[in-house]
CSV table of C-alpha atoms in Angstrom, one decimal:
chain,number,residue,atom,x,y,z
V,146,MET,CA,59.4,-46.6,46.2
V,147,ALA,CA,62.2,-45.0,48.1
V,148,THR,CA,62.5,-41.6,47.8
V,149,LEU,CA,65.2,-39.0,49.0
V,150,SER,CA,65.9,-35.7,49.3
V,151,LEU,CA,69.5,-34.6,48.7
V,152,THR,CA,69.3,-30.9,50.6
V,153,CYS,CA,72.4,-31.4,52.6
V,154,SER,CA,75.8,-33.3,52.8
V,155,LEU,CA,74.6,-37.0,53.7
V,156,PRO,CA,76.2,-39.1,56.3
V,157,LEU,CA,78.1,-42.1,54.8
V,158,GLN,CA,77.0,-45.4,55.3
V,159,PRO,CA,78.9,-48.5,55.0
V,160,PRO,CA,78.4,-50.6,52.1
V,161,SER,CA,76.1,-53.8,52.7
V,162,SER,CA,77.7,-57.1,52.2
V,163,SER,CA,54.4,-57.9,23.9
V,164,SER,CA,54.8,-57.2,21.0
V,165,SER,CA,57.1,-54.7,21.8
V,166,GLN,CA,59.5,-57.0,23.0
V,167,SER,CA,59.3,-59.5,20.3
V,168,GLN,CA,59.7,-56.5,17.9
V,169,SER,CA,62.7,-55.3,19.3
V,170,ARG,CA,64.3,-58.9,19.6
V,171,LYS,CA,63.6,-59.5,15.9
V,172,LEU,CA,65.3,-56.2,14.9
V,173,ILE,CA,68.4,-56.8,16.7
V,174,ASP,CA,68.6,-60.4,15.6
V,175,SER,CA,68.7,-59.3,11.9
V,176,ILE,CA,71.4,-56.6,12.1
V,177,VAL,CA,55.0,-50.8,29.0
V,178,SER,CA,55.5,-49.4,32.0
V,179,THR,CA,53.2,-46.9,33.2
V,180,PRO,CA,55.1,-43.7,32.3
V,181,PHE,CA,57.3,-41.5,35.2
V,182,GLN,CA,57.1,-37.7,35.1
V,183,TYR,CA,58.0,-35.1,37.6
V,184,SER,CA,55.7,-32.3,37.4
V,185,SER,CA,56.5,-28.8,38.9
V,186,SER,CA,55.2,-25.0,38.5
V,187,SER,CA,58.5,-23.8,39.6
V,188,THR,CA,61.9,-24.6,39.6
V,189,THR,CA,62.6,-22.5,42.4
V,190,SER,CA,61.5,-22.6,46.2
V,191,SER,CA,59.9,-19.3,47.9
V,192,ASN,CA,63.3,-18.1,48.7
V,193,GLY,CA,64.8,-18.0,45.3
V,194,SER,CA,66.9,-20.9,45.4
V,195,LEU,CA,66.7,-23.8,43.4
V,196,LYS,CA,64.5,-27.0,45.0
V,197,PRO,CA,65.9,-29.6,46.5
V,198,ILE,CA,67.2,-32.8,44.3
V,199,VAL,CA,64.9,-35.9,44.9
V,200,VAL,CA,66.0,-39.3,44.3
V,201,ASP,CA,63.5,-42.3,43.9
V,202,GLY,CA,64.4,-45.9,44.1
V,203,ASP,CA,67.5,-47.8,45.8
V,204,PRO,CA,69.6,-47.6,43.7
V,205,PRO,CA,68.8,-44.2,42.3
V,206,THR,CA,66.5,-44.5,39.6
V,207,PHE,CA,64.5,-41.3,39.2
V,208,VAL,CA,65.8,-38.2,39.9
V,209,SER,CA,64.0,-34.5,40.3
V,210,ALA,CA,66.6,-31.8,40.0
V,211,PRO,CA,64.6,-28.9,38.7
V,212,GLY,CA,66.5,-25.9,37.0
V,213,ARG,CA,70.0,-27.9,37.7
V,214,ARG,CA,72.7,-27.7,34.9
V,215,ILE,CA,73.1,-31.9,33.9
V,216,VAL,CA,76.7,-32.9,32.7
V,217,ALA,CA,77.2,-36.3,31.6
V,218,VAL,CA,81.1,-38.2,31.1
V,219,GLY,CA,81.3,-41.6,29.1
V,220,ASP,CA,83.8,-44.6,29.6
V,221,LEU,CA,86.5,-43.6,31.6
V,222,HIS,CA,88.6,-46.9,31.8
V,223,GLY,CA,90.9,-46.4,34.3
V,224,ASP,CA,92.9,-43.5,33.2
V,225,LEU,CA,92.7,-41.2,36.1
V,226,ASP,CA,94.6,-38.1,34.1
V,227,LYS,CA,91.6,-38.0,31.6
V,228,ALA,CA,89.2,-38.5,34.0
V,229,ARG,CA,90.3,-35.4,35.9
V,230,CYS,CA,90.5,-33.4,32.2
V,231,ALA,CA,87.1,-34.6,31.6
V,232,LEU,CA,85.7,-33.5,35.0
V,233,GLU,CA,87.7,-30.4,34.6
V,234,THR,CA,86.3,-29.6,31.3
V,235,ALA,CA,82.6,-30.0,32.6
V,236,GLY,CA,83.5,-27.4,35.3
V,237,VAL,CA,83.0,-29.3,37.9
V,238,LEU,CA,86.5,-30.3,39.0
V,239,SER,CA,88.9,-27.9,40.5
V,240,SER,CA,92.2,-27.8,38.3
V,241,ASP,CA,94.6,-27.2,41.0
V,242,GLY,CA,95.0,-31.0,41.9
V,243,GLN,CA,93.1,-30.7,45.2
V,244,SER,CA,90.0,-32.7,43.9
V,245,LEU,CA,87.8,-29.8,44.8
V,246,TRP,CA,84.0,-29.9,43.5
V,247,ILE,CA,83.5,-26.4,42.0
V,248,GLY,CA,80.1,-27.5,40.0
V,249,GLY,CA,77.8,-25.8,42.9
V,250,GLU,CA,74.5,-27.4,42.1
V,251,THR,CA,75.0,-28.9,39.2
V,252,VAL,CA,74.1,-32.6,38.6
V,253,LEU,CA,77.1,-35.1,36.9
V,254,VAL,CA,76.2,-38.6,35.7
V,255,GLN,CA,79.3,-40.9,34.7
V,256,LEU,CA,78.0,-43.4,32.4
V,257,GLY,CA,79.9,-46.7,33.6
V,258,ASP,CA,83.0,-48.8,32.5
V,259,ILE,CA,85.3,-47.0,34.9
V,260,LEU,CA,86.8,-50.4,35.3
V,261,ASP,CA,89.5,-52.1,33.0
V,262,ARG,CA,91.9,-51.1,30.2
V,263,GLY,CA,93.6,-48.6,32.5
V,264,GLU,CA,95.6,-48.9,36.1
V,265,ASP,CA,93.7,-46.3,38.0
V,266,GLU,CA,90.1,-47.3,38.4
V,267,LEU,CA,89.9,-47.4,42.2
V,268,ALA,CA,91.2,-44.1,42.4
V,269,ILE,CA,88.6,-42.7,39.7
V,270,LEU,CA,85.9,-44.5,41.9
V,271,SER,CA,87.4,-42.6,45.1
V,272,LEU,CA,87.2,-39.3,43.3
V,273,LEU,CA,83.5,-39.9,42.1
V,274,LYS,CA,82.7,-40.6,45.8
V,275,SER,CA,84.6,-37.3,47.4
V,276,LEU,CA,83.0,-35.4,44.7
V,277,ASP,CA,79.9,-37.3,45.5
V,278,ILE,CA,79.9,-36.1,48.8
V,279,GLN,CA,81.2,-32.3,48.5
V,280,ALA,CA,78.2,-31.9,45.6
V,281,LYS,CA,75.6,-32.7,48.2
V,282,ALA,CA,76.8,-30.4,50.4
V,283,HIS,CA,76.4,-27.5,47.6
V,284,GLY,CA,73.0,-28.5,46.2
V,285,GLY,CA,74.6,-31.0,43.6
V,286,ALA,CA,75.0,-34.4,43.1
V,287,VAL,CA,77.0,-37.0,41.6
V,288,PHE,CA,75.6,-40.2,40.3
V,289,GLN,CA,77.2,-42.9,38.4
V,290,VAL,CA,75.5,-46.2,36.2
V,291,ASN,CA,77.4,-49.8,35.8
V,292,GLY,CA,78.4,-50.6,32.8
V,293,ASN,CA,79.5,-54.1,31.1
V,294,HIS,CA,83.0,-53.7,32.5
V,295,GLU,CA,81.7,-53.3,36.1
V,296,THR,CA,79.2,-56.3,35.8
V,297,MET,CA,82.0,-58.4,34.3
V,298,ASN,CA,84.3,-57.8,37.0
V,299,VAL,CA,81.8,-58.8,39.4
V,300,GLU,CA,81.5,-61.9,37.7
V,301,GLY,CA,84.7,-62.5,37.7
V,302,ASP,CA,85.8,-61.9,34.1
V,303,TYR,CA,89.3,-60.2,34.3
V,304,ARG,CA,89.9,-60.4,30.6
V,305,TYR,CA,90.7,-56.7,29.9
V,306,VAL,CA,92.1,-55.8,33.4
V,307,ASP,CA,95.5,-54.1,33.1
V,308,ASN,CA,98.3,-55.4,35.2
V,309,GLY,CA,98.8,-52.2,36.6
V,310,ALA,CA,94.9,-52.2,37.9
V,311,LEU,CA,95.9,-55.5,39.6
V,312,ASP,CA,98.7,-54.0,41.5
V,313,GLU,CA,96.1,-50.9,42.3
V,314,CYS,CA,93.9,-53.8,44.1
V,315,ILE,CA,97.0,-55.0,46.1
V,316,ASP,CA,97.7,-51.6,47.0
V,317,PHE,CA,94.2,-50.6,48.2
V,318,LEU,CA,94.2,-53.7,50.1
V,319,GLU,CA,97.3,-52.7,52.3
V,320,TYR,CA,96.2,-49.1,52.5
V,321,LEU,CA,93.0,-50.4,54.0
V,322,ASP,CA,94.5,-51.9,56.4
V,323,LYS,CA,96.5,-49.1,57.5
V,324,CYS,CA,92.9,-47.4,57.6
V,325,GLU,CA,92.2,-50.1,60.3
V,326,ARG,CA,89.5,-51.8,57.7
V,327,ASN,CA,87.6,-48.7,57.9
V,328,TRP,CA,86.2,-49.3,54.2
V,329,GLU,CA,84.8,-45.2,54.0
V,330,GLU,CA,87.8,-43.6,55.3
V,331,ALA,CA,89.8,-45.8,52.9
V,332,PHE,CA,88.0,-45.5,50.2
V,333,VAL,CA,86.9,-41.6,49.9
V,334,SER,CA,90.6,-40.7,50.6
V,335,TRP,CA,92.6,-43.6,48.1
V,336,CYS,CA,92.2,-41.0,45.4
V,337,ALA,CA,94.4,-38.5,47.2
V,338,VAL,CA,97.3,-41.2,48.3
V,339,SER,CA,97.2,-43.7,45.2
V,340,ALA,CA,99.6,-41.5,43.5
V,341,ARG,CA,102.4,-42.0,46.2
V,342,TRP,CA,101.6,-45.9,46.7
V,343,LYS,CA,101.9,-46.3,42.8
V,344,GLN,CA,105.5,-44.3,42.9
V,345,ASP,CA,106.7,-46.5,45.9
V,346,ARG,CA,105.6,-49.5,44.1
V,347,LYS,CA,107.4,-49.0,41.0
V,348,VAL,CA,110.4,-47.9,42.8
V,349,SER,CA,110.6,-51.2,44.7
V,350,GLN,CA,109.4,-53.4,41.9
V,351,ASN,CA,111.0,-56.5,40.8
V,352,TYR,CA,111.1,-57.3,37.4
V,353,TRP,CA,111.9,-61.0,37.5
V,354,ALA,CA,109.7,-62.9,35.4
V,355,GLN,CA,108.7,-65.5,37.9
V,356,TRP,CA,108.2,-62.6,40.7
V,357,ASN,CA,106.0,-61.0,38.1
V,358,LEU,CA,103.8,-64.0,37.4
V,359,VAL,CA,103.4,-64.5,41.2
V,360,LYS,CA,102.7,-61.0,41.9
V,361,ARG,CA,99.9,-61.1,39.0
V,362,GLN,CA,98.5,-64.2,41.0
V,363,LYS,CA,98.5,-61.8,44.2
V,364,GLY,CA,96.9,-59.1,42.2
V,365,VAL,CA,93.9,-61.3,40.8
V,366,ILE,CA,93.0,-62.8,44.4
V,367,ALA,CA,93.0,-59.1,45.6
V,368,ARG,CA,90.5,-58.0,43.1
V,369,SER,CA,88.5,-61.1,43.6
V,370,ILE,CA,88.4,-60.0,47.4
V,371,LEU,CA,87.2,-56.7,46.3
V,372,MET,CA,85.0,-57.2,43.3
V,373,ARG,CA,83.3,-60.5,43.7
V,374,PRO,CA,79.7,-60.6,45.0
V,375,GLY,CA,79.4,-59.3,48.3
V,376,GLY,CA,83.2,-58.0,48.2
V,377,PRO,CA,83.2,-54.4,49.6
V,378,LEU,CA,84.1,-52.8,46.3
V,379,ALA,CA,81.0,-55.0,44.6
V,380,CYS,CA,78.9,-53.6,47.2
V,381,GLU,CA,79.8,-50.0,46.4
V,382,LEU,CA,79.2,-50.6,42.8
V,383,ALA,CA,75.6,-52.0,44.0
V,384,ARG,CA,75.0,-48.5,45.0
V,385,HIS,CA,74.2,-47.6,41.4
V,386,GLY,CA,71.9,-49.2,39.0
V,387,VAL,CA,72.3,-49.6,35.3
V,388,VAL,CA,69.5,-47.1,34.3
V,389,LEU,CA,69.1,-43.3,35.6
V,390,LYS,CA,66.3,-40.6,35.0
V,391,VAL,CA,67.4,-37.3,35.6
V,392,GLU,CA,64.2,-34.7,34.9
V,393,ASP,CA,63.7,-35.5,31.4
V,394,TRP,CA,66.4,-37.4,30.3
V,395,LEU,CA,67.9,-41.0,30.3
V,396,PHE,CA,70.9,-42.3,30.9
V,397,CYS,CA,72.6,-45.6,30.6
V,398,HIS,CA,75.5,-47.6,29.7
V,399,GLY,CA,74.3,-49.3,26.0
V,400,GLY,CA,71.1,-48.3,25.8
V,401,LEU,CA,67.3,-49.1,26.6
V,402,LEU,CA,64.7,-51.2,24.7
V,403,PRO,CA,60.8,-51.3,25.3
V,404,HIS,CA,61.4,-54.5,26.6
V,405,HIS,CA,63.6,-53.1,29.5
V,406,VAL,CA,61.0,-50.7,30.4
V,407,ALA,CA,58.2,-53.2,30.7
V,408,TYR,CA,60.2,-55.3,33.2
V,409,GLY,CA,60.7,-52.2,35.1
V,410,LEU,CA,63.5,-49.9,35.4
V,411,GLU,CA,63.6,-50.0,39.2
V,412,ARG,CA,63.0,-53.8,39.1
V,413,LEU,CA,66.3,-53.9,36.5
V,414,ASN,CA,68.2,-51.6,39.1
V,415,ARG,CA,67.2,-53.9,42.5
V,416,GLU,CA,68.2,-56.8,40.9
V,417,VAL,CA,71.5,-55.9,39.6
V,418,SER,CA,72.0,-54.5,42.9
V,419,ARG,CA,70.9,-57.6,44.7
V,420,TRP,CA,73.2,-59.7,42.6
V,421,MET,CA,76.2,-57.2,43.4
V,422,LYS,CA,75.7,-57.5,47.0
V,423,GLY,CA,75.8,-61.5,47.1
V,424,PRO,CA,74.3,-63.7,49.5
V,425,SER,CA,72.1,-62.8,52.2
V,426,GLU,CA,69.4,-63.8,54.6
V,427,GLU,CA,66.6,-63.3,52.3
V,428,ASP,CA,68.4,-64.3,49.2
V,429,ASP,CA,71.4,-67.1,49.9
V,430,SER,CA,71.7,-67.3,45.7
V,431,PRO,CA,71.3,-63.9,43.9
V,432,GLN,CA,70.9,-64.7,40.0
V,433,ILE,CA,72.9,-62.3,37.6
V,434,PRO,CA,70.2,-60.6,36.0
V,435,PHE,CA,70.4,-61.3,32.6
V,436,ILE,CA,68.3,-58.8,30.8
V,437,ALA,CA,70.3,-55.9,32.5
V,438,THR,CA,74.0,-57.7,32.1
V,439,ARG,CA,74.3,-60.5,30.0
V,440,GLY,CA,72.5,-60.5,26.5
V,441,TYR,CA,73.7,-58.7,23.5
V,442,ASP,CA,70.4,-56.6,24.1
V,443,SER,CA,70.8,-56.2,27.7
V,444,VAL,CA,71.2,-52.7,29.2
V,445,VAL,CA,74.5,-52.7,29.6
V,446,TRP,CA,75.6,-54.4,26.2
V,447,ASN,CA,73.0,-53.2,23.6
V,448,ARG,CA,74.8,-51.1,20.8
V,449,LEU,CA,71.6,-50.7,18.7
V,450,TYR,CA,71.4,-46.9,19.1
V,451,SER,CA,75.2,-46.6,18.8
V,452,ARG,CA,75.6,-48.1,15.3
V,453,ASP,CA,76.9,-46.0,12.4
V,454,GLY,CA,73.8,-45.4,9.9
V,455,VAL,CA,75.9,-46.8,6.9
V,456,GLU,CA,75.7,-50.2,8.4
V,457,LEU,CA,71.9,-50.3,8.4
V,458,GLU,CA,69.5,-50.3,5.3
V,459,ASN,CA,67.1,-47.3,5.7
V,460,TYR,CA,63.9,-49.5,6.8
V,461,GLN,CA,66.3,-50.8,9.8
V,462,LEU,CA,67.1,-47.3,10.8
V,463,GLU,CA,63.3,-46.2,10.7
V,464,GLN,CA,62.9,-49.3,13.2
V,465,VAL,CA,65.6,-48.3,15.4
V,466,GLN,CA,63.9,-44.8,15.6
V,467,TYR,CA,60.8,-46.6,16.4
V,468,LEU,CA,62.0,-48.4,19.2
V,469,LEU,CA,63.6,-45.4,20.6
V,470,GLU,CA,60.8,-43.3,20.3
V,471,GLU,CA,58.4,-45.8,22.0
V,472,THR,CA,61.2,-46.2,24.8
V,473,LEU,CA,61.1,-42.4,25.7
V,474,GLN,CA,57.6,-42.2,25.7
V,475,SER,CA,56.8,-44.8,27.7
V,476,VAL,CA,59.2,-42.9,30.4
V,477,GLY,CA,58.4,-39.6,29.6
V,478,ALA,CA,62.0,-38.8,28.7
V,479,LYS,CA,62.9,-36.3,26.1
V,480,ALA,CA,66.1,-38.1,25.1
V,481,MET,CA,68.6,-41.0,26.3
V,482,VAL,CA,72.5,-40.9,26.8
V,483,VAL,CA,74.6,-43.6,26.3
V,484,GLY,CA,78.3,-44.6,26.4
V,485,HIS,CA,79.6,-48.4,25.7
V,486,THR,CA,80.5,-47.8,21.9
V,487,PRO,CA,83.5,-45.1,20.8
V,488,GLN,CA,82.6,-42.4,18.8
V,489,PRO,CA,85.8,-41.5,16.7
V,490,MET,CA,84.0,-38.4,15.7
V,491,GLY,CA,83.2,-37.4,19.4
V,492,VAL,CA,80.3,-36.6,21.2
V,493,ASN,CA,77.1,-37.0,18.8
V,494,CYS,CA,73.3,-37.3,18.5
V,495,LYS,CA,71.2,-39.4,16.0
V,496,TYR,CA,67.5,-39.7,15.4
V,497,ASN,CA,66.5,-36.1,15.6
V,498,CYS,CA,68.4,-35.8,18.6
V,499,SER,CA,66.6,-38.3,20.7
V,500,ILE,CA,69.8,-40.1,21.2
V,501,TRP,CA,73.0,-39.0,22.6
V,502,ARG,CA,76.6,-41.0,22.2
V,503,ILE,CA,79.1,-39.7,24.6
V,504,ASP,CA,81.7,-42.6,24.8
V,505,VAL,CA,84.6,-40.8,22.9
V,506,GLY,CA,87.4,-43.0,23.7
V,507,MET,CA,89.2,-41.1,26.1
V,508,SER,CA,91.3,-43.7,27.9
V,509,ARG,CA,94.9,-44.2,26.3
V,510,GLY,CA,93.6,-48.0,26.8
V,511,VAL,CA,91.4,-47.3,24.3
V,512,LEU,CA,91.4,-44.6,21.4
V,513,ASP,CA,93.2,-42.0,23.6
V,514,SER,CA,91.2,-39.3,22.4
V,515,SER,CA,90.5,-35.9,23.7
V,516,PRO,CA,88.0,-35.7,26.8
V,517,GLU,CA,84.5,-34.6,25.6
V,518,VAL,CA,81.4,-34.2,28.0
V,519,LEU,CA,77.8,-33.7,27.1
V,520,GLU,CA,76.1,-30.5,29.1
V,521,ILE,CA,72.3,-30.1,29.4
V,522,ARG,CA,71.0,-26.8,30.4
V,523,ASP,CA,67.2,-25.9,29.8
V,524,ASN,CA,66.4,-29.2,28.2
V,525,LYS,CA,69.0,-28.5,25.5
V,526,ALA,CA,72.3,-30.5,25.1
V,527,ARG,CA,75.7,-29.3,23.5
V,528,ALA,CA,79.0,-31.4,23.7
V,529,ILE,CA,82.2,-29.5,25.5
V,530,ARG,CA,85.5,-30.5,23.9
V,531,SER,CA,88.6,-29.9,25.9
V,532,THR,CA,91.2,-28.7,23.4
V,533,ARG,CA,94.0,-31.2,21.9
V,534,ASP,CA,96.9,-30.0,24.4
V,535,TRP,CA,94.3,-30.0,27.3
V,536,SER,CA,94.5,-26.6,28.0
V,537,SER,CA,91.8,-24.4,29.8
V,538,GLU,CA,90.2,-23.2,26.5
V,539,LEU,CA,87.2,-25.0,25.3
V,540,GLN,CA,85.5,-25.7,22.0
V,541,VAL,CA,81.8,-26.1,22.0
V,542,ALA,CA,79.6,-27.6,19.4
V,543,ASP,CA,75.9,-26.7,19.8
V,544,TYR,CA,73.1,-28.8,18.9
V,545,THR,CA,69.2,-28.2,19.4
């Protein structure tokens, strides 16, 4: 199991080209691993500062971050303005437009679905990458988990791609050429320059229907170059898993079930990463990991924990809670945090707050709702909501 201690700014690296099971499947049709725990007698080192963040797994799967404030952000779907607002609401992004990390030793977790339904996908990914580099220099960290829209795009499913996002792919490939094909330089800096490229494109845009069709085809080709397995953006996404455990909290896009745990969390993450990286000398045809990315009960598609209780009978609710409790106990977790299913009522918890649903549909391509984030301090969680006019004042809803 790979271990990495995040004690300083890390150099950039170029991306590389049961009965429990049958029960969970039966329940979903009708409507384990050894526990991993961190133990420490103290969250601070001898000099009074917080102990270093320690990451196990490649991609990251288990994170020891004693004493840290944890903030989780849900689905962003290509809306850079809402993404910035959410990060500012979380207290990790400066509000001066300079894209500076102000979160100190905070651990930020983004729950996937950055892609589709909006036009600034690469800019959001670039912003998170930049913030991660800055956060590590201050004792914090930024983690991402991939959602179903990330896996769909690597698979070549572009049904929900915004036309503006195709244009962004074209622009970014041109920008990559200007950066002399230096991926890290281009990717990290893209957020700072993308607005100018977009403006220049719109000024010179030709609206003839025939040209628009050709341009869309060009955009699809550009997207495929970036996102097909082995493509540079797919390799960037491969750095993130589909499940992450930070201290006593589990994070995933759709929802983790007992048979996922029995399969192995690190195994799930490795297999998704290997598929995204594409063919290699060791594996010339990596398969799509169905249990993680394809089935309706897969990690990125599962909605079992996010359904409205009025849709289920009491006995079904009890069974869902049982599966959730079994999953959490098997990995030594207090609660699970998921995205994927928009919550019109905002960030909320269920089953004695052992599941938190934080996808509020903030993107203009979804519900266009006001951004909200989840803050975890001392093992207690609360939703932080920005006001309707996105002012600096915050409304806070506390939960135990």
